[in-house]
PDB file of C-alpha atoms in Angstrom:
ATOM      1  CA  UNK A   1       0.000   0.000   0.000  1.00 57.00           C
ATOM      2  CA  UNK A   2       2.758   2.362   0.701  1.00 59.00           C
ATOM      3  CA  UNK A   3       4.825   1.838  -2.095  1.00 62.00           C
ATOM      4  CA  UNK A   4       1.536   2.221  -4.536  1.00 60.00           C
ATOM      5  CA  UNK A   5       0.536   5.524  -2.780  1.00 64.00           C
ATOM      6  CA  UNK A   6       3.926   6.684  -3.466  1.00 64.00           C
ATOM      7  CA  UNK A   7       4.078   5.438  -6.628  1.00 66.00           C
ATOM      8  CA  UNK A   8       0.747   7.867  -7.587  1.00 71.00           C
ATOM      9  CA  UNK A   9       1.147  10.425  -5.053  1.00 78.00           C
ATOM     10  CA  UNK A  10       4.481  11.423  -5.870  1.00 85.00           C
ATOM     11  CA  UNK A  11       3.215  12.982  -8.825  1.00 87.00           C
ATOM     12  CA  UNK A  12       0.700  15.147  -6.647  1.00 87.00           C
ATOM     13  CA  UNK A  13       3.948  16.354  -4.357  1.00 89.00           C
ATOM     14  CA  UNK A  14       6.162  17.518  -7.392  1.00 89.00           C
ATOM     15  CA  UNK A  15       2.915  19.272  -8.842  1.00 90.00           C
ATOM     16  CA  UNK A  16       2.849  20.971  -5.430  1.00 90.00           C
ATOM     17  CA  UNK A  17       6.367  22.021  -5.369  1.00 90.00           C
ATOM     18  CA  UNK A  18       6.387  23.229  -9.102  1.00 90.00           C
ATOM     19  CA  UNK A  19       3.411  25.431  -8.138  1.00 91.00           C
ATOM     20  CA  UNK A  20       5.305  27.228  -5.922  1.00 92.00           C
ATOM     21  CA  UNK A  21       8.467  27.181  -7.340  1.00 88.00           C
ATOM     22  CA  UNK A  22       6.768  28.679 -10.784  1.00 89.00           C
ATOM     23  CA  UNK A  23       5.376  31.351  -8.457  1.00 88.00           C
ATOM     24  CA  UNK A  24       8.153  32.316  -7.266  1.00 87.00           C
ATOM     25  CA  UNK A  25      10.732  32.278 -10.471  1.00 83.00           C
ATOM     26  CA  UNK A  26       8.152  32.721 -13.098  1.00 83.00           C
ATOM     27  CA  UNK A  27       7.096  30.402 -16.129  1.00 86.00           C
ATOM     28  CA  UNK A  28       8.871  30.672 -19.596  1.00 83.00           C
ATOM     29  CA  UNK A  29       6.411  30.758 -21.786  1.00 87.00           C
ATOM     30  CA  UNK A  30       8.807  30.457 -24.984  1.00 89.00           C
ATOM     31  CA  UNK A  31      10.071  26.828 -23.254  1.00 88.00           C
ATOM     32  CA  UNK A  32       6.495  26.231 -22.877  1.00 90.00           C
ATOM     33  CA  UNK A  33       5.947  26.062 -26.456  1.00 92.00           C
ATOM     34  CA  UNK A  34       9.145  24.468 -27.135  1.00 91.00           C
ATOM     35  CA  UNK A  35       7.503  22.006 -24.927  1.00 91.00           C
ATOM     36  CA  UNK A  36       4.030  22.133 -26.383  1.00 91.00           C
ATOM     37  CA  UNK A  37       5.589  20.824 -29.866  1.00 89.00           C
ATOM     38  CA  UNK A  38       7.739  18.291 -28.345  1.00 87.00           C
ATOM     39  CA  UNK A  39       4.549  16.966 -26.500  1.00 89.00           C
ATOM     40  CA  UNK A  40       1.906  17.553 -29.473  1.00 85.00           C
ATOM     41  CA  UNK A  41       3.643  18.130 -32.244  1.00 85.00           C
ATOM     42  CA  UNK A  42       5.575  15.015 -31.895  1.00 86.00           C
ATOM     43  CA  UNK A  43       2.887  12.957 -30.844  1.00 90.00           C
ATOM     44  CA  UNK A  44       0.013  13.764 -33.057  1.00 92.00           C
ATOM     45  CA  UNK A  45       0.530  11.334 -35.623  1.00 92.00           C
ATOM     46  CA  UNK A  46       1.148   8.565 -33.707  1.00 93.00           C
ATOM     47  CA  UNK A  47      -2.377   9.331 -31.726  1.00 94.00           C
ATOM     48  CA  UNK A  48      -4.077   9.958 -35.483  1.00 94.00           C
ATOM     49  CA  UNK A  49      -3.234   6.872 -36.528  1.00 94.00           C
ATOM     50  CA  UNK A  50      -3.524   4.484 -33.323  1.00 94.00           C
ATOM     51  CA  UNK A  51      -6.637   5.854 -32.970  1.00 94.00           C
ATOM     52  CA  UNK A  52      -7.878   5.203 -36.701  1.00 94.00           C
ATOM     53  CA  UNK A  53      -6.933   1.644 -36.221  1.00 93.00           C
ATOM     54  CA  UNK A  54      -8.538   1.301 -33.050  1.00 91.00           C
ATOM     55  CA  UNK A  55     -11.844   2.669 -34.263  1.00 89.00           C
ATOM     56  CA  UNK A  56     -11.509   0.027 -37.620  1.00 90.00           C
ATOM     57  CA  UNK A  57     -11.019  -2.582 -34.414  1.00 89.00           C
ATOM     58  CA  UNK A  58     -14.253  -1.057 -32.489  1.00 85.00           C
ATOM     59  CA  UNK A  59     -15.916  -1.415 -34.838  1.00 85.00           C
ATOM     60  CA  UNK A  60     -15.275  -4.615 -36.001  1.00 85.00           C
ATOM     61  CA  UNK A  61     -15.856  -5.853 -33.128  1.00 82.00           C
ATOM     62  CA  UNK A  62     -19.434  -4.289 -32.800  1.00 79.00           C
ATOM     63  CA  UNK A  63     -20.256  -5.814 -36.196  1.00 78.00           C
ATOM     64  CA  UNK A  64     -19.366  -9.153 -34.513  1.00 79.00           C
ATOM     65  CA  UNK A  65     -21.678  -8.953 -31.600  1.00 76.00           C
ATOM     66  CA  UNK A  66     -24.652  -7.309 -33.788  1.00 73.00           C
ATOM     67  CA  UNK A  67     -24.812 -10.692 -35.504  1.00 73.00           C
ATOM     68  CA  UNK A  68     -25.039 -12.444 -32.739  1.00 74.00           C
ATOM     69  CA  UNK A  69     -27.267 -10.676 -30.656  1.00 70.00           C
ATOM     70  CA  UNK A  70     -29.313  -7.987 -32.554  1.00 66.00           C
ATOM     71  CA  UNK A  71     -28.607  -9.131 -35.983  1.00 65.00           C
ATOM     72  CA  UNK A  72     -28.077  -5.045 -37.614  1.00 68.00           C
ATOM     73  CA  UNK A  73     -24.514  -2.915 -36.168  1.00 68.00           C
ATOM     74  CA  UNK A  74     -26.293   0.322 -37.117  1.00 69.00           C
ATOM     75  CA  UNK A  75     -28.418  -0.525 -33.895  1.00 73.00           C
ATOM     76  CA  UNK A  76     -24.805  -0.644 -31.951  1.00 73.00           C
ATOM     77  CA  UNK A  77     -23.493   2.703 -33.489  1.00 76.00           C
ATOM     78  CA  UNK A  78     -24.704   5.635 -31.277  1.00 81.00           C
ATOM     79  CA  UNK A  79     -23.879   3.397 -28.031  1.00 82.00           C
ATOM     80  CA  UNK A  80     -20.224   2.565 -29.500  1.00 84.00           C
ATOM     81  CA  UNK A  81     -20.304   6.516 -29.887  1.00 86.00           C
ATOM     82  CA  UNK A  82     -20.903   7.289 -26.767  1.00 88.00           C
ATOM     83  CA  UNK A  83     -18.436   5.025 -25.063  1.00 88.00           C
ATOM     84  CA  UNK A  84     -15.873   6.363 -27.509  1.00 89.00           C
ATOM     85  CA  UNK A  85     -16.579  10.042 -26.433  1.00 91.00           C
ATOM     86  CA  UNK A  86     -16.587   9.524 -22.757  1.00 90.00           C
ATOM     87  CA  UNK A  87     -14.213   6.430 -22.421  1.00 89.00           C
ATOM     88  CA  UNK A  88     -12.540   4.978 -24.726  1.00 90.00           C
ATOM     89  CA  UNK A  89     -11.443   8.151 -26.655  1.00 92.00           C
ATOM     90  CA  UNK A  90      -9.687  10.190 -24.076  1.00 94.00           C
ATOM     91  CA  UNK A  91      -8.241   7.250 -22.645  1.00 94.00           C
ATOM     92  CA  UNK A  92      -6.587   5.680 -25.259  1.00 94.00           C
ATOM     93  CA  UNK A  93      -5.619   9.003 -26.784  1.00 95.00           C
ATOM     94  CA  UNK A  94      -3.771   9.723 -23.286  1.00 94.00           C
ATOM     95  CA  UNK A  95      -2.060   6.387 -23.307  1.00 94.00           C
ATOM     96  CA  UNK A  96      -0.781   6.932 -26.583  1.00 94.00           C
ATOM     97  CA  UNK A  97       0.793  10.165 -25.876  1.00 94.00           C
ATOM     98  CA  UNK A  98       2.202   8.741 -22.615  1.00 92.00           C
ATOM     99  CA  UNK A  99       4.282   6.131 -24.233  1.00 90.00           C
ATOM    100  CA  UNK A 100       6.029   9.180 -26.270  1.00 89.00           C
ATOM    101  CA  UNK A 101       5.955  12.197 -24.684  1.00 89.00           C
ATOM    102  CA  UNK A 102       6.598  10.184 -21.322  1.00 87.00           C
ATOM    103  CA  UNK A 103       9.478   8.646 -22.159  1.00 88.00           C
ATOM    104  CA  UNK A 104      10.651  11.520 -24.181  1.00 88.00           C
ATOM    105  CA  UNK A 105      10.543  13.421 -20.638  1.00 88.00           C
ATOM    106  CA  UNK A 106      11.643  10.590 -18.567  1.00 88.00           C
ATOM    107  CA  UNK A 107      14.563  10.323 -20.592  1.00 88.00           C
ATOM    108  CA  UNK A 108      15.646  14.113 -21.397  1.00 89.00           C
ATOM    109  CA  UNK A 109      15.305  14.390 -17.660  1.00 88.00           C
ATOM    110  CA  UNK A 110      17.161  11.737 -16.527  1.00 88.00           C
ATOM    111  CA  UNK A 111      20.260  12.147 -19.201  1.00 86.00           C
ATOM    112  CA  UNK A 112      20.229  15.911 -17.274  1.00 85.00           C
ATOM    113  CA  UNK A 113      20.644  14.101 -13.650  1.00 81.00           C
ATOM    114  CA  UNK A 114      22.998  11.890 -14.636  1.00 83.00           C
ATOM    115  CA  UNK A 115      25.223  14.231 -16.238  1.00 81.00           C
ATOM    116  CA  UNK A 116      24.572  17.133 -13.402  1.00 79.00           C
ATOM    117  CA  UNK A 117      23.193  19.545 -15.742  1.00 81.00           C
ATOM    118  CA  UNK A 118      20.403  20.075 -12.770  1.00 82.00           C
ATOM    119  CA  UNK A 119      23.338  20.911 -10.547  1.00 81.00           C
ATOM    120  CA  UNK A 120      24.536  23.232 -12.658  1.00 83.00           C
ATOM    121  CA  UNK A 121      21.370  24.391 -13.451  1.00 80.00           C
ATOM    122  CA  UNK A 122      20.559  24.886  -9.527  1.00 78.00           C
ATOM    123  CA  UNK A 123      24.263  26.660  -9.243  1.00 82.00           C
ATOM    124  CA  UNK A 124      23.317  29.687 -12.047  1.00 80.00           C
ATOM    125  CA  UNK A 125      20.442  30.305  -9.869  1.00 74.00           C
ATOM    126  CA  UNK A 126      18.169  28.354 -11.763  1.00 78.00           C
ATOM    127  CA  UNK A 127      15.046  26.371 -10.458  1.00 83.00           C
ATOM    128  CA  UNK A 128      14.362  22.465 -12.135  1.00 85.00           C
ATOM    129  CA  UNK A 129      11.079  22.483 -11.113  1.00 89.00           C
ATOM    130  CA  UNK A 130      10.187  26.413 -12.539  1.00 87.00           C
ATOM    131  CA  UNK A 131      12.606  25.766 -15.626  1.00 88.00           C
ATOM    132  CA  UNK A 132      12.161  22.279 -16.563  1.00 90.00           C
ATOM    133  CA  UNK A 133       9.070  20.936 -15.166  1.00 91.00           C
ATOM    134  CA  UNK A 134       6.717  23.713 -14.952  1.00 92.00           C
ATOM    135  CA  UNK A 135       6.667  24.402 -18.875  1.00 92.00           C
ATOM    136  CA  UNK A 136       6.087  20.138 -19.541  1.00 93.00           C
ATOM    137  CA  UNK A 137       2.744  20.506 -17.585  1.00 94.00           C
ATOM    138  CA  UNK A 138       1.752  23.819 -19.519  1.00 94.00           C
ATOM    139  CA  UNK A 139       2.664  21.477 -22.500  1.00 93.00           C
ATOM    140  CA  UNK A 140       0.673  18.524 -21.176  1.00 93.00           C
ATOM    141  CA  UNK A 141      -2.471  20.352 -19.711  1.00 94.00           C
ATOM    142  CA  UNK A 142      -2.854  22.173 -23.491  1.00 94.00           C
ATOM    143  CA  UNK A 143      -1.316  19.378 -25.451  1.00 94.00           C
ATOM    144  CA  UNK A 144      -3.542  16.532 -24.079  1.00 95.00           C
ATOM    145  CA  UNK A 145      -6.800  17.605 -24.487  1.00 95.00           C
ATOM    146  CA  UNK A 146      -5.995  18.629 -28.257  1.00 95.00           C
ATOM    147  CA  UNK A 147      -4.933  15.346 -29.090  1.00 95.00           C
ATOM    148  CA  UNK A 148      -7.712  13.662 -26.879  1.00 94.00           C
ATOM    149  CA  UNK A 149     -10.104  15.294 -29.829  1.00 95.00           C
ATOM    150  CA  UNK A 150      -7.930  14.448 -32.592  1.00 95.00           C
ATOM    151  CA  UNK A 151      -8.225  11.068 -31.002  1.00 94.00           C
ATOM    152  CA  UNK A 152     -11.783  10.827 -31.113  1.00 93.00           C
ATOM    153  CA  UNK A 153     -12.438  12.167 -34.470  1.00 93.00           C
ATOM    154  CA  UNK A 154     -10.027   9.860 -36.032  1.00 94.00           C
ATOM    155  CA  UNK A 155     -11.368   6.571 -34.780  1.00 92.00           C
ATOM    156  CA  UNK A 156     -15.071   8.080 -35.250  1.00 90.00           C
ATOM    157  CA  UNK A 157     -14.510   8.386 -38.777  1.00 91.00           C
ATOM    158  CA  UNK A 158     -12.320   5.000 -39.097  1.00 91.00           C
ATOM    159  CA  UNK A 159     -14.815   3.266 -36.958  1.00 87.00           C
ATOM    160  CA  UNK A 160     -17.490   5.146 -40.186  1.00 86.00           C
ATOM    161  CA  UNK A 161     -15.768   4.221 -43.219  1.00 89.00           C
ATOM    162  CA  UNK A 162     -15.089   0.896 -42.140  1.00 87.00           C
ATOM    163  CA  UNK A 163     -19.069  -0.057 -41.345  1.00 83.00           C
ATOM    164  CA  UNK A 164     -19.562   1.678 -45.019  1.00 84.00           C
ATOM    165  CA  UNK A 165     -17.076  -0.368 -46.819  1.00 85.00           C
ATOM    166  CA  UNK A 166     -16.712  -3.189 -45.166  1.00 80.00           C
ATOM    167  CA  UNK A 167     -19.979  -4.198 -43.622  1.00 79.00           C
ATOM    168  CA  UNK A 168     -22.337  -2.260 -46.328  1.00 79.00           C
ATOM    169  CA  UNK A 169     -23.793   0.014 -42.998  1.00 78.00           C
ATOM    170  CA  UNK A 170     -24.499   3.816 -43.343  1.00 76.00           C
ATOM    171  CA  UNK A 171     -21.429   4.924 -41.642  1.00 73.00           C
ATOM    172  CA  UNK A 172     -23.563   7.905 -40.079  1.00 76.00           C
ATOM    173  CA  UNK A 173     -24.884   5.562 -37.889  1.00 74.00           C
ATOM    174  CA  UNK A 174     -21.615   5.313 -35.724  1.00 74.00           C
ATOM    175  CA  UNK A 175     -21.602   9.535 -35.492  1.00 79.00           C
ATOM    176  CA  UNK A 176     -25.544   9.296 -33.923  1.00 77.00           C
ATOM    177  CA  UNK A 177     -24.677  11.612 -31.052  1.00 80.00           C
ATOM    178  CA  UNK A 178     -28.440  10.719 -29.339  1.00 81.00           C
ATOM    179  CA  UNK A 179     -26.894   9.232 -26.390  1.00 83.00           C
ATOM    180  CA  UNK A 180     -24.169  11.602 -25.943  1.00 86.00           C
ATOM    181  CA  UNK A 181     -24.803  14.414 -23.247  1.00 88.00           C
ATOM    182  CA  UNK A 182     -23.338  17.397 -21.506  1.00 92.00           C
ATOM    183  CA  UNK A 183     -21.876  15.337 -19.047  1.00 91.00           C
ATOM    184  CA  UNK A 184     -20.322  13.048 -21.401  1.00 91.00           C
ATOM    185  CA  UNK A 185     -18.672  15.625 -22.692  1.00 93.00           C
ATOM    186  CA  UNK A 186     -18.019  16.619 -18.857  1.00 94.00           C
ATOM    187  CA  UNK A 187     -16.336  13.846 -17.941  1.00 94.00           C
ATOM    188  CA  UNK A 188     -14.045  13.305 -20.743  1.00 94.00           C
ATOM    189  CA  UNK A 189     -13.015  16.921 -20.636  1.00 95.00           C
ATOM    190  CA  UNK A 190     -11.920  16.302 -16.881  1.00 95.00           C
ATOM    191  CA  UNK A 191      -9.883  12.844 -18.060  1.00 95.00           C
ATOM    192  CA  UNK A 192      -8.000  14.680 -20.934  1.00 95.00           C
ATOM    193  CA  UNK A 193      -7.069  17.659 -18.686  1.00 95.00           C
ATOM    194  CA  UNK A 194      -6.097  15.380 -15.601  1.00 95.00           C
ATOM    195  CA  UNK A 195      -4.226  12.431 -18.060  1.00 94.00           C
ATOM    196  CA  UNK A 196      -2.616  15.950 -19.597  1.00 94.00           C
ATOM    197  CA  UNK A 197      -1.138  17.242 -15.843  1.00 94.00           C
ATOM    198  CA  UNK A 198      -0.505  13.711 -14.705  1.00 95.00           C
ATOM    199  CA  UNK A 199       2.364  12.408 -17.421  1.00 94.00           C
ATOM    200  CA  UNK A 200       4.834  15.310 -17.454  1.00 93.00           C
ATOM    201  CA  UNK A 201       4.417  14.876 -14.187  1.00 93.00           C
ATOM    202  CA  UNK A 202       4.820  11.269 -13.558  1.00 92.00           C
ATOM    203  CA  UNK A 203       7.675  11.514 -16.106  1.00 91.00           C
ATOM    204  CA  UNK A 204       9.290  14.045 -14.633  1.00 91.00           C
ATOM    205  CA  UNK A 205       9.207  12.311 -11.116  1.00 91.00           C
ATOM    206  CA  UNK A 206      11.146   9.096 -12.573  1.00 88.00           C
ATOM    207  CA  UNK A 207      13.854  11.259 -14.126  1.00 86.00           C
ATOM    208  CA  UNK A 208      14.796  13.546 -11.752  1.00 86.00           C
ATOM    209  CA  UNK A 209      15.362  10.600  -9.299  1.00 84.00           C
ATOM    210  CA  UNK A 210      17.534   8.934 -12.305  1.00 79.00           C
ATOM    211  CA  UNK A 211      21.586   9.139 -10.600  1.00 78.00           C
ATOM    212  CA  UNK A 212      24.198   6.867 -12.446  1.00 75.00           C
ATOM    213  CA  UNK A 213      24.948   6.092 -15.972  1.00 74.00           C
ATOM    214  CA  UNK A 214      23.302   4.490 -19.135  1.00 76.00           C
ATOM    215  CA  UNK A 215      21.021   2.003 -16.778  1.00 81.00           C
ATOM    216  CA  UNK A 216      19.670   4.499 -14.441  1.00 82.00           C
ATOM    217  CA  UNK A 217      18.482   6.794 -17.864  1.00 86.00           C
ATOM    218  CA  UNK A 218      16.774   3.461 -18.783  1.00 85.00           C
ATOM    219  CA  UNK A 219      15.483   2.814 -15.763  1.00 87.00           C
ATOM    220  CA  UNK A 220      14.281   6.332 -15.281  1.00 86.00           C
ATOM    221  CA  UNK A 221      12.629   6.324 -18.877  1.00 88.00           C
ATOM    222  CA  UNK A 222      10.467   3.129 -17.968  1.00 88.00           C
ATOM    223  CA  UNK A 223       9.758   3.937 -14.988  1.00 87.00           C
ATOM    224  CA  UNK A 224       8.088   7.482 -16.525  1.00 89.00           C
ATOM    225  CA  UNK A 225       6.385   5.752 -19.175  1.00 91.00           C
ATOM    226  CA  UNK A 226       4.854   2.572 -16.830  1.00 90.00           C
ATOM    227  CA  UNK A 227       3.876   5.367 -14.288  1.00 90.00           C
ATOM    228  CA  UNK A 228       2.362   7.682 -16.850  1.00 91.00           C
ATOM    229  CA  UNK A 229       0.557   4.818 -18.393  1.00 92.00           C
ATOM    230  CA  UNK A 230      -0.653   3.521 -15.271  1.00 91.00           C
ATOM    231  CA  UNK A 231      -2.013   7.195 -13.845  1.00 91.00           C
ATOM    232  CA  UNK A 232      -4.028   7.795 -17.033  1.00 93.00           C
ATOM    233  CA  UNK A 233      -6.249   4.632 -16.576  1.00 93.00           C
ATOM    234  CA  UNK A 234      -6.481   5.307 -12.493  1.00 92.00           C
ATOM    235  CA  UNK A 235      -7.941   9.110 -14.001  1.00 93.00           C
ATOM    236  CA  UNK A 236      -9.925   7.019 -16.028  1.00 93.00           C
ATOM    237  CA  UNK A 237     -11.218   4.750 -13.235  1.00 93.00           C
ATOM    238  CA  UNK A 238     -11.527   7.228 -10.631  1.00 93.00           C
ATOM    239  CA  UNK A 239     -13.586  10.089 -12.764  1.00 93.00           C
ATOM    240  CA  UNK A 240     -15.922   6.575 -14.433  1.00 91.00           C
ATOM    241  CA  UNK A 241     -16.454   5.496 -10.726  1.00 92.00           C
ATOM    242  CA  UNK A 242     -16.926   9.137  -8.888  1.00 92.00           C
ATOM    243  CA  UNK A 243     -19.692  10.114 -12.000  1.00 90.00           C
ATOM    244  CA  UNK A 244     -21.580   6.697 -11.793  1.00 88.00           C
ATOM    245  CA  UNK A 245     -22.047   7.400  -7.959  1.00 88.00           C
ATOM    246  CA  UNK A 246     -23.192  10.865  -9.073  1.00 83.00           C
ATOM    247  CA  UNK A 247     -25.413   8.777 -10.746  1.00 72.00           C
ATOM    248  CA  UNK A 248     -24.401  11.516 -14.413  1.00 65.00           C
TER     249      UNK A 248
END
């Protein structure tokens, strides 16, 4: 138990400490979009285009339970929708962009530790957490979202063209927004911005710990991406769970 709630709540202690420390030195906002491209620029196609095979898989897989249960997948489409707007979309998208841009982090990070470019950083009266950490959460908290939509749109429109070509369905029927509502919406917005705060941060918590050589950069760098990963579907869980009690 201990060693799991430090595992997620270390994140929550460095997000602390690079609130204050950002108050106190500033934020550059030119690193932050430095950061912002390294984050979403770097990362957009590989969301694009896991996400346009995972919608071809959805809906696949919806075609092969409408056979066997309600004989028509058009019936299936606007509840496939909806569970790709509020679940599977955001989700998916965010663990995408963790396995880059975390280990991108992890590992920039880390390579700085072990070659005491944060001393020296610390030593010309710089701050890690304002200078280095602080503009990777800007990056993540607008980054995230943006690709969270990309996301969505591209395996809506996979998950369309493949029930018009390949199962002779009106593709429309998988972008029937009937079941969708405001708090839909609601609750994926809240899983893209908190999967968005959450990787830089987990990242960053795995390499600034990384001291050593070679290993402890690889270490660090799996570490970032296994805790990023992980945080994004406890989001996920946590936000599903608190909303069905809310009974929204």
């Amino acid at each position: 138990m201990k060693r799991a709630l430090a595992f997620f709540g270390a994140p929550v202690v460095l997000l602390a400490r690079t609130t204050r420390a950002t108050a106190r030195e500033g934020l550059g906002w030119r690193e932050c979009l430095v950061q912002l491209h390294e984050l979403g620029g770097r990362s957009v196609w590989l969301v694009l285009s896991g996400m346009a095979f995972f919608g071809a898989v959805l809906v696949t897989i919806a075609n092969s339970q409408a056979r066997r249960f309600v004989g028509n997948v058009a019936v299936l489409g606007p509840a496939y929708f909806e569970l790709l707007i509020r679940e599977l979309g955001p989700v998916v998208s965010a663990v995408l962009t963790a396995s880059r841009a975390g280990a991108g982090h992890a590992a920039e990070l880390s390579t700085m530790g072990v070659n005491e470019q944060l001393e020296a950083l610390e030593m010309s009266a710089g701050d890690p957490l304002a200078d280095l950490v602080a503009p990777r959460v800007v990056a993540g908290l607008v980054g995230v979202p943006l690709l969270c939509v990309l996301g969505t749109v591209a395996a809506t429109l996979s998950a369309a063209t493949v029930a018009q070509l390949g199962f002779g369905v009106d593709g429309r029927a998988f972008m029937d927004p009937r079941y969708v509502d405001v708090w839909d919406l609601l609750a994926a917005a809240i899983k893209a911005v908190a999967c968005g705060v959450y990787i830089p941060l987990a990242a960053a918590v795995a390499g600034l710990r990384a001291r050593g050589g070679a290993e402890a950069v690889g270490e660090a760098t799996t570490d970032g991406v296994v805790a990023a990963s992980l945080g994004c579907l406890l989001i996920d869980f946590a936000v599903s769970l608190a909303f069905q009690l809310l009974r929204l």
